[in-house]
mmCIF file of N, CA, C and O in Angstrom:
data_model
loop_
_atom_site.group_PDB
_atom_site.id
_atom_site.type_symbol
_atom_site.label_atom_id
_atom_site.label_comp_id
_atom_site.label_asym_id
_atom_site.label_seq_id
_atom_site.Cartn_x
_atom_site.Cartn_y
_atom_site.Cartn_z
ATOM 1 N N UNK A 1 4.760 19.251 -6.899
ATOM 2 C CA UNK A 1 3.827 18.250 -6.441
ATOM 3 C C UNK A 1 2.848 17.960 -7.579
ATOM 4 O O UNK A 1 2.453 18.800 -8.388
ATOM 5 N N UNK A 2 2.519 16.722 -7.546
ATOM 6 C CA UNK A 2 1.767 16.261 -8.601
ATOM 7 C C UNK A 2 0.000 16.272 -8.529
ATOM 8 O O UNK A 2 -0.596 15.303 -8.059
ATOM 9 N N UNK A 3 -0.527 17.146 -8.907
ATOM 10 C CA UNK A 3 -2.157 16.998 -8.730
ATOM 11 C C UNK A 3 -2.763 16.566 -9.589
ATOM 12 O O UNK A 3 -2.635 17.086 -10.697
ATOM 13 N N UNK A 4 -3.722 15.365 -9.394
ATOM 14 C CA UNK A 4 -4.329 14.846 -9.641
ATOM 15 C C UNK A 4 -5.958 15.524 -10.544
ATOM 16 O O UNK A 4 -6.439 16.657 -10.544
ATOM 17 N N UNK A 5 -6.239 14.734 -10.959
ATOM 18 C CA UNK A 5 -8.129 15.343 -11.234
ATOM 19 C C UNK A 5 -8.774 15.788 -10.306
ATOM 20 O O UNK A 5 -9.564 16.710 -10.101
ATOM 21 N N UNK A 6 -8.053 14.533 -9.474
ATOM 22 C CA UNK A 6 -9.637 13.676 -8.401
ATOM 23 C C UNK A 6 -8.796 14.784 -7.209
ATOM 24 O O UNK A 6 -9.407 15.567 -6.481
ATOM 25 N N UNK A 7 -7.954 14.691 -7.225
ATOM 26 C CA UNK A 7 -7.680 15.864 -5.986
ATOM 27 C C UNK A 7 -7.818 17.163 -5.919
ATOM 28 O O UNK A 7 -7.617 17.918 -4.968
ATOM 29 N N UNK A 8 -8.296 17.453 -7.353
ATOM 30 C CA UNK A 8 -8.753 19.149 -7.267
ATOM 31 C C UNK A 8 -10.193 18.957 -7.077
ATOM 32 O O UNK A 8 -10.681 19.317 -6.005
ATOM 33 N N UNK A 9 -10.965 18.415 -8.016
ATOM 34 C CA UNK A 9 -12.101 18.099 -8.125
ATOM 35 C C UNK A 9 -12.848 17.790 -6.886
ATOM 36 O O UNK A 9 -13.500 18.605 -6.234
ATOM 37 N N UNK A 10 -12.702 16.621 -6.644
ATOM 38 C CA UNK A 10 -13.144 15.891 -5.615
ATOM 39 C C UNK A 10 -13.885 16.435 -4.511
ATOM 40 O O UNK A 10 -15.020 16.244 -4.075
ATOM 41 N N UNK A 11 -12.668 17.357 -4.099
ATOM 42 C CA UNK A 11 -13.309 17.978 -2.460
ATOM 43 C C UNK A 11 -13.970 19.205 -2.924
ATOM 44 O O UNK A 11 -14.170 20.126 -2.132
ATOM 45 N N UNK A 12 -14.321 19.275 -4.146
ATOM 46 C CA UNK A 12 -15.098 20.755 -4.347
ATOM 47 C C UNK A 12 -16.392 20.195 -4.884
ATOM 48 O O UNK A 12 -17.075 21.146 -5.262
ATOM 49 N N UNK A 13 -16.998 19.073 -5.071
ATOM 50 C CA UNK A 13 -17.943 18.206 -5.412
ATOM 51 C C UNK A 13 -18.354 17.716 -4.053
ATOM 52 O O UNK A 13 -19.547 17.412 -4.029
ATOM 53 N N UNK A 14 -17.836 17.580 -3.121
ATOM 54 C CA UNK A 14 -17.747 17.121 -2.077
ATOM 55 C C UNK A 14 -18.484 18.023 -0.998
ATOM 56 O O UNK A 14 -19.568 17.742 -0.487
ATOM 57 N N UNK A 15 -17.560 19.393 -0.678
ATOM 58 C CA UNK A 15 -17.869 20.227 0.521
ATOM 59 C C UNK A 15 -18.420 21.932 -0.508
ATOM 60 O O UNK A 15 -18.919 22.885 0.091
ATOM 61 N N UNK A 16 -18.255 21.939 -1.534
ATOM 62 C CA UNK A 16 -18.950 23.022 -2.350
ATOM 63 C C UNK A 16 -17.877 23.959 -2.689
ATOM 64 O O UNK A 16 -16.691 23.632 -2.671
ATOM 65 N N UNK A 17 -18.207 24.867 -2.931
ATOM 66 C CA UNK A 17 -17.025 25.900 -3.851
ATOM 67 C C UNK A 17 -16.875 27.270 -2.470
ATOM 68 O O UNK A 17 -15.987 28.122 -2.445
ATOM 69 N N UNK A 18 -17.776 27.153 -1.658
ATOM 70 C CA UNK A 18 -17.458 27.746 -0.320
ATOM 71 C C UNK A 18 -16.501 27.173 0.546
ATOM 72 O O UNK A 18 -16.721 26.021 0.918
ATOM 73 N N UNK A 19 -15.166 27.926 1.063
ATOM 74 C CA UNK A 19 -14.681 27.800 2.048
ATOM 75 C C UNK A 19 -14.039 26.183 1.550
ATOM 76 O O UNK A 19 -13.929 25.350 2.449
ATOM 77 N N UNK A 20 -13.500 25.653 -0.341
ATOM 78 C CA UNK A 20 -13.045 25.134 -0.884
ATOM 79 C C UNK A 20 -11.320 25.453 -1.012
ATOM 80 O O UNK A 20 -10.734 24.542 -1.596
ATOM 81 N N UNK A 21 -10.639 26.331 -0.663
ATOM 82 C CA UNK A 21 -9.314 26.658 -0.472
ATOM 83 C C UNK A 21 -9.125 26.640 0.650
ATOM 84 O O UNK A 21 -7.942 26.617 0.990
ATOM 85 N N UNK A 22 -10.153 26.643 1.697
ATOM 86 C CA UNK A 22 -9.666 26.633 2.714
ATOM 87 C C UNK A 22 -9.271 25.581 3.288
ATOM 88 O O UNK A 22 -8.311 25.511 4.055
ATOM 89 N N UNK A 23 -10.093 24.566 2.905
ATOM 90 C CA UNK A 23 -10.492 22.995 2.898
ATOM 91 C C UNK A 23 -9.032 22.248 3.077
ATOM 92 O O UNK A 23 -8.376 21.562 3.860
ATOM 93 N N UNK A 24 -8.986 23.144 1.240
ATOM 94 C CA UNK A 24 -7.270 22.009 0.467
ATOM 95 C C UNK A 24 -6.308 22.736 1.593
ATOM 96 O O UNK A 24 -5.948 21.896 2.418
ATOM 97 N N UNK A 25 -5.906 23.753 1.806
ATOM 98 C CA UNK A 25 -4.811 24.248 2.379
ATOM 99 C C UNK A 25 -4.748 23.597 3.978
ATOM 100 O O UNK A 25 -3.676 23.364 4.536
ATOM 101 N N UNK A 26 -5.845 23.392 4.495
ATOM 102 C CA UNK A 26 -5.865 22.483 5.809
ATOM 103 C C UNK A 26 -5.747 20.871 5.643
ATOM 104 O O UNK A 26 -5.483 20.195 6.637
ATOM 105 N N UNK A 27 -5.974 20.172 4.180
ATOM 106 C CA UNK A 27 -5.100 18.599 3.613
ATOM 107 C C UNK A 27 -3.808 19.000 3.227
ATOM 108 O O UNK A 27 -2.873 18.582 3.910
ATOM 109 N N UNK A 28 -3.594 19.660 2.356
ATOM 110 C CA UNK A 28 -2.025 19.848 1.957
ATOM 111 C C UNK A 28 -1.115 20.334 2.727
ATOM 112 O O UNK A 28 0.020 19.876 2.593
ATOM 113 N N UNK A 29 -1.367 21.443 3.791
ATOM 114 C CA UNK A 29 -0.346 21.877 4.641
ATOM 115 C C UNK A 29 0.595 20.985 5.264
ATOM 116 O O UNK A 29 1.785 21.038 4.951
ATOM 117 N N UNK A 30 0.195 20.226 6.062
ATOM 118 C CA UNK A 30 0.822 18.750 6.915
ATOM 119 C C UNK A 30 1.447 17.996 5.845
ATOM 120 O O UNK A 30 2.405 17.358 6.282
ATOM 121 N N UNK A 31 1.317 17.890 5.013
ATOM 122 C CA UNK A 31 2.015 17.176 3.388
ATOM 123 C C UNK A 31 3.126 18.175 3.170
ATOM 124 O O UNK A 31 4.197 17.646 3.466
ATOM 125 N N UNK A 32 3.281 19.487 2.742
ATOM 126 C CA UNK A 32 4.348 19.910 2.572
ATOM 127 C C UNK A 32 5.580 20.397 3.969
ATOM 128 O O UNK A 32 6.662 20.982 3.916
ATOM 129 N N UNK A 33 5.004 19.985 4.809
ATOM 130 C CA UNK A 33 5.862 20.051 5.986
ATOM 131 C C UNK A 33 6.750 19.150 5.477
ATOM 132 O O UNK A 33 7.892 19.393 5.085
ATOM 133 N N UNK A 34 5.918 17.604 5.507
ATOM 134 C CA UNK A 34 6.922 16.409 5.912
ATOM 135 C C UNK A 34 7.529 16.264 4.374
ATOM 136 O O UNK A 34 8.647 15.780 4.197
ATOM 137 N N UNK A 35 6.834 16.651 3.456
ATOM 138 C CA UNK A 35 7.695 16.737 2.541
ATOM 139 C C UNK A 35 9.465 17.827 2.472
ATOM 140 O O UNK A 35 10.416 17.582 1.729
ATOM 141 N N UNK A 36 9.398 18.595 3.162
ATOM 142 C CA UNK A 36 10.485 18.983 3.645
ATOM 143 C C UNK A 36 11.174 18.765 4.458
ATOM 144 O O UNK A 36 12.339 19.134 4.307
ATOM 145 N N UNK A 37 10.788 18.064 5.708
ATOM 146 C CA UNK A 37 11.546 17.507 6.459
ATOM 147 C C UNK A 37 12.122 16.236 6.498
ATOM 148 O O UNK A 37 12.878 15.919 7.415
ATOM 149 N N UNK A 38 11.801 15.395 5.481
ATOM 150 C CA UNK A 38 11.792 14.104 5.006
ATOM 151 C C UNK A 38 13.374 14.051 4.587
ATOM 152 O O UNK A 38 14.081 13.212 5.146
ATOM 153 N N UNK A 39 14.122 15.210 3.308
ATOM 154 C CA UNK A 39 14.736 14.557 3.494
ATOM 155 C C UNK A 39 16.363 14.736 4.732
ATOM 156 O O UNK A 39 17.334 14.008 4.936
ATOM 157 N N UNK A 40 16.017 15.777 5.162
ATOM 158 C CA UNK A 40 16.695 15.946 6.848
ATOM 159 C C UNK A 40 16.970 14.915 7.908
ATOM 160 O O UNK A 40 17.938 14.547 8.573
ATOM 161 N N UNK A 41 15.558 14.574 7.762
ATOM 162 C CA UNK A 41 15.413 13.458 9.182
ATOM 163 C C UNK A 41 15.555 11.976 8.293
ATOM 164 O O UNK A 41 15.304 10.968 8.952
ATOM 165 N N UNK A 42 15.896 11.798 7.012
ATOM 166 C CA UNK A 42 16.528 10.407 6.569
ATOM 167 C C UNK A 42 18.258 10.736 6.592
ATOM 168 O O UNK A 42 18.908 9.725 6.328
ATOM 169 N N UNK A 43 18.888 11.669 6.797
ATOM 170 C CA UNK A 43 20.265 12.166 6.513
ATOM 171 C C UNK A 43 20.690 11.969 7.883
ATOM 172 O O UNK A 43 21.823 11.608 8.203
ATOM 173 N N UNK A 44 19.597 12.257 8.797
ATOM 174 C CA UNK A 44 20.233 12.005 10.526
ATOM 175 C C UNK A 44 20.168 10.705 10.643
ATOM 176 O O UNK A 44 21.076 10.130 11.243
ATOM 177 N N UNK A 45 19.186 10.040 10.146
ATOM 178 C CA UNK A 45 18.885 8.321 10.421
ATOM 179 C C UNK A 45 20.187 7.761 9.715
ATOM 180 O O UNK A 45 20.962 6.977 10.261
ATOM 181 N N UNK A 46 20.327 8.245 8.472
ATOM 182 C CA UNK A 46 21.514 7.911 7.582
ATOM 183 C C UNK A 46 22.960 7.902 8.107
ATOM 184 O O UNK A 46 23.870 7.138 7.784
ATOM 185 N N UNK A 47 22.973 8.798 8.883
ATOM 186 C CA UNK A 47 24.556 9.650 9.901
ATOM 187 C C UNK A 47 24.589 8.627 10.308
ATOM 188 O O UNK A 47 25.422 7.787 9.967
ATOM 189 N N UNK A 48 23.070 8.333 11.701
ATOM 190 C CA UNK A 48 23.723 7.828 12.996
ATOM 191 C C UNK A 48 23.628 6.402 12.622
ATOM 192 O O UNK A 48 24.377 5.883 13.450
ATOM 193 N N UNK A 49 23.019 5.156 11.649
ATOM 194 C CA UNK A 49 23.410 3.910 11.284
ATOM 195 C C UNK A 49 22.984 4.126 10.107
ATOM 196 O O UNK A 49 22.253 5.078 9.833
ATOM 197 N N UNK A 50 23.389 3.269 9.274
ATOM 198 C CA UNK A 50 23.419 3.079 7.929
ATOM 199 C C UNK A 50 21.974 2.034 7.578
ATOM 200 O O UNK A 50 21.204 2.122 6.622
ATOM 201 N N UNK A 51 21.953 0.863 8.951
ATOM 202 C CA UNK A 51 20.589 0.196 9.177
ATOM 203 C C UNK A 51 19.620 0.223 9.419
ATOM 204 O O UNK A 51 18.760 -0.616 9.152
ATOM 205 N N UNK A 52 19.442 1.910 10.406
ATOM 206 C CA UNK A 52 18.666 2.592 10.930
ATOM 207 C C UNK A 52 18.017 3.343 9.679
ATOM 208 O O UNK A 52 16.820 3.629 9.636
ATOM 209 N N UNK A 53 18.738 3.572 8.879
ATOM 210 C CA UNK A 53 18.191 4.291 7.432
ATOM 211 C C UNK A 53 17.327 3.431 6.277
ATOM 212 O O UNK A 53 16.510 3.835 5.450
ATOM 213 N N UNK A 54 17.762 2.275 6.512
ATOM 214 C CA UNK A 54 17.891 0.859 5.328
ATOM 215 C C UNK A 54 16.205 0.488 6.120
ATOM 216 O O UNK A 54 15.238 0.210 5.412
ATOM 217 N N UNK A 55 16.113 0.556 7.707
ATOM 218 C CA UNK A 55 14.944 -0.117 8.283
ATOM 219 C C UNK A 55 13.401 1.094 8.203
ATOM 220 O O UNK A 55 12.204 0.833 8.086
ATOM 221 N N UNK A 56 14.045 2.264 8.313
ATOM 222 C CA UNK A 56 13.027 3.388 8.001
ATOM 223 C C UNK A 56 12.856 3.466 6.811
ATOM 224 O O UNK A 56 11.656 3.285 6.607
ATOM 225 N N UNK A 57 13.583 3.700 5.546
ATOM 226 C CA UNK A 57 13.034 3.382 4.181
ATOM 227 C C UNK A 57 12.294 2.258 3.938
ATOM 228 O O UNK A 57 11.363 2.387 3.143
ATOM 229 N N UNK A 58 12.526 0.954 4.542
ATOM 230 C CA UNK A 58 11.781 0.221 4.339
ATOM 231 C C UNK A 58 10.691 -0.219 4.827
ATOM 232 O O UNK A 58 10.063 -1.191 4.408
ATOM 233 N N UNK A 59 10.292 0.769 6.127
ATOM 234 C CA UNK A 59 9.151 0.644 6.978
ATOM 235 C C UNK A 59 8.087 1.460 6.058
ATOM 236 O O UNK A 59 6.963 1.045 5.776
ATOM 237 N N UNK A 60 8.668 2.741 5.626
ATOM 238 C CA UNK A 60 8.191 3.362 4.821
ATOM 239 C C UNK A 60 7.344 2.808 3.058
ATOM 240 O O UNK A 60 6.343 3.055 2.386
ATOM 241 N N UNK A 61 8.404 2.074 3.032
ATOM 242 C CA UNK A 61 7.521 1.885 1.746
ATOM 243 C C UNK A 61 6.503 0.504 1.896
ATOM 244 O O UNK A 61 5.811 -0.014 1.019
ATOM 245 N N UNK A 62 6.659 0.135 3.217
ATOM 246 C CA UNK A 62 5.958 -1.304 3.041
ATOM 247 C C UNK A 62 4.329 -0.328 3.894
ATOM 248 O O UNK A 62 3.191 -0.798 3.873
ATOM 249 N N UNK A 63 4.672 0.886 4.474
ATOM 250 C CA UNK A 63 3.249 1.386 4.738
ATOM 251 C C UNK A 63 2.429 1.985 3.654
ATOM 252 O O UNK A 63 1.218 2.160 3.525
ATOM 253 N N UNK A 64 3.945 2.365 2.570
ATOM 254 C CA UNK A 64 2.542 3.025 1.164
ATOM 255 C C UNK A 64 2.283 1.838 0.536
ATOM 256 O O UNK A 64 1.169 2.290 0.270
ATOM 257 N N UNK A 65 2.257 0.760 0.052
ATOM 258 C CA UNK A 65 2.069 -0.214 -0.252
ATOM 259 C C UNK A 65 0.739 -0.795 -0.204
ATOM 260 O O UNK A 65 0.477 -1.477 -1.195
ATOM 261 N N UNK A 66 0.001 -0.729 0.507
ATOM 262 C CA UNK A 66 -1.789 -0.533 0.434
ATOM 263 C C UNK A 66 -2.453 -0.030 -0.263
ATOM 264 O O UNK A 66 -3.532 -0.392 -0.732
ATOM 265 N N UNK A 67 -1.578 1.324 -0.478
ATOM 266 C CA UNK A 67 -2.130 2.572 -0.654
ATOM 267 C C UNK A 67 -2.076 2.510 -2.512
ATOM 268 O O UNK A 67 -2.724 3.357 -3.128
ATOM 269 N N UNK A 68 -1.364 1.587 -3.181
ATOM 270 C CA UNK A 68 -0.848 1.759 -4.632
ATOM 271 C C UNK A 68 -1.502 0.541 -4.972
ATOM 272 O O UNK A 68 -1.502 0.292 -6.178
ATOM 273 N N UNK A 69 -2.212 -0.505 -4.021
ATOM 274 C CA UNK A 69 -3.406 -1.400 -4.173
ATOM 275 C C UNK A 69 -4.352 -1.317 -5.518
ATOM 276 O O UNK A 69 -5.137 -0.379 -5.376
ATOM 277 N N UNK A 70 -4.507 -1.886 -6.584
ATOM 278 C CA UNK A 70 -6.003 -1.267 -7.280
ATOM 279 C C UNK A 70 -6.988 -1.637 -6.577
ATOM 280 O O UNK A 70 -7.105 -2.786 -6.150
ATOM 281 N N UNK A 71 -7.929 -0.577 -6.344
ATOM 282 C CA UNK A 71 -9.189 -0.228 -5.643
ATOM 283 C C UNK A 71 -10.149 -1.079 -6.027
ATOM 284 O O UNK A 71 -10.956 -1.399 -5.154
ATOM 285 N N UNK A 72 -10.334 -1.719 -7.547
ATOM 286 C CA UNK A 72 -11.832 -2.581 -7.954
ATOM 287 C C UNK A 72 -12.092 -1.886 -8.881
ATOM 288 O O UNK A 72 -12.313 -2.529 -9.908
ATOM 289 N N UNK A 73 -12.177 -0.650 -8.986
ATOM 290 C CA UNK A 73 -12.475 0.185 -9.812
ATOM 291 C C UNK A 73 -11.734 0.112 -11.380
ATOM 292 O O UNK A 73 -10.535 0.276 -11.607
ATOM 293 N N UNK A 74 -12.959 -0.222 -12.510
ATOM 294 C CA UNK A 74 -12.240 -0.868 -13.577
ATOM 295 C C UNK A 74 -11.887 0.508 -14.168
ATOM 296 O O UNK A 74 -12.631 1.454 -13.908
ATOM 297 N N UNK A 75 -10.815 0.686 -14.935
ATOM 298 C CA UNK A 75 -10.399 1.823 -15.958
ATOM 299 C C UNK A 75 -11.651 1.872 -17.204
ATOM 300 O O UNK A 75 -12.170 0.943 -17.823
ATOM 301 N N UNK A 76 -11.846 3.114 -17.266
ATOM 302 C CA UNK A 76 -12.466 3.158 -18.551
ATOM 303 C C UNK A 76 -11.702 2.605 -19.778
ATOM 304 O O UNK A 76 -10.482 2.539 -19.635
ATOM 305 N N UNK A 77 -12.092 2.296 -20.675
ATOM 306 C CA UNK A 77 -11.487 1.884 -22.065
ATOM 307 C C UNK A 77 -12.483 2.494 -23.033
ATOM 308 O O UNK A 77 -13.713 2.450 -23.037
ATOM 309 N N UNK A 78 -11.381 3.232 -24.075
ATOM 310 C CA UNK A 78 -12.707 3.820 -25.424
ATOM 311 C C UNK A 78 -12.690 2.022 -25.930
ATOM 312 O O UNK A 78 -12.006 1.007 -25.798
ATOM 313 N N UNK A 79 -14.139 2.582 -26.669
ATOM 314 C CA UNK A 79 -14.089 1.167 -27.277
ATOM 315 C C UNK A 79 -15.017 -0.344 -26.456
ATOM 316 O O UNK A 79 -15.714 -1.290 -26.823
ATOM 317 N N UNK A 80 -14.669 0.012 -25.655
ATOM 318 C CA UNK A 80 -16.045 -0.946 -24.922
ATOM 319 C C UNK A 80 -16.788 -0.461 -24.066
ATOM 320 O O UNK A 80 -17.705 -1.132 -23.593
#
């Protein structure tokens, strides 16, 4: 899994360096579930129609799709 800055950082700037593992392990837990079950339950969708698979992948990516939005937030640049 890929971690970020802002995802280590963040919630320890946030809620403090107390009771900070406990924090992440109650966001990430529910993430590595479905990350394991993900690809199971696309192999059953896959079995029982081939369209049923084609319509959940694509429900899927049209919900992360917000989410890969740029925010407003300009990138730093060295130099200006």
């Amino acid at each position: 899994m890929r971690r970020t800055q802002a995802s280590l950082v963040l919630p320890l700037q946030i809620y403090g360096p107390d009771r900070y593992a406990v924090r992440q392990a109650m966001v990430l837990t529910p993430v590595r579930y479905l990350q394991a079950v993900a690809p199971a339950a696309f192999a059953l969708a896959l079995d029982a129609s081939v369209a049923l698979a084609l319509v959940l992948s694509s429900a899927v990516c049209l919900a992360m799709l917000p989410l890969n939005r740029p925010s407003g937030v300009r990138p730093w640049h060295v130099g200006s």
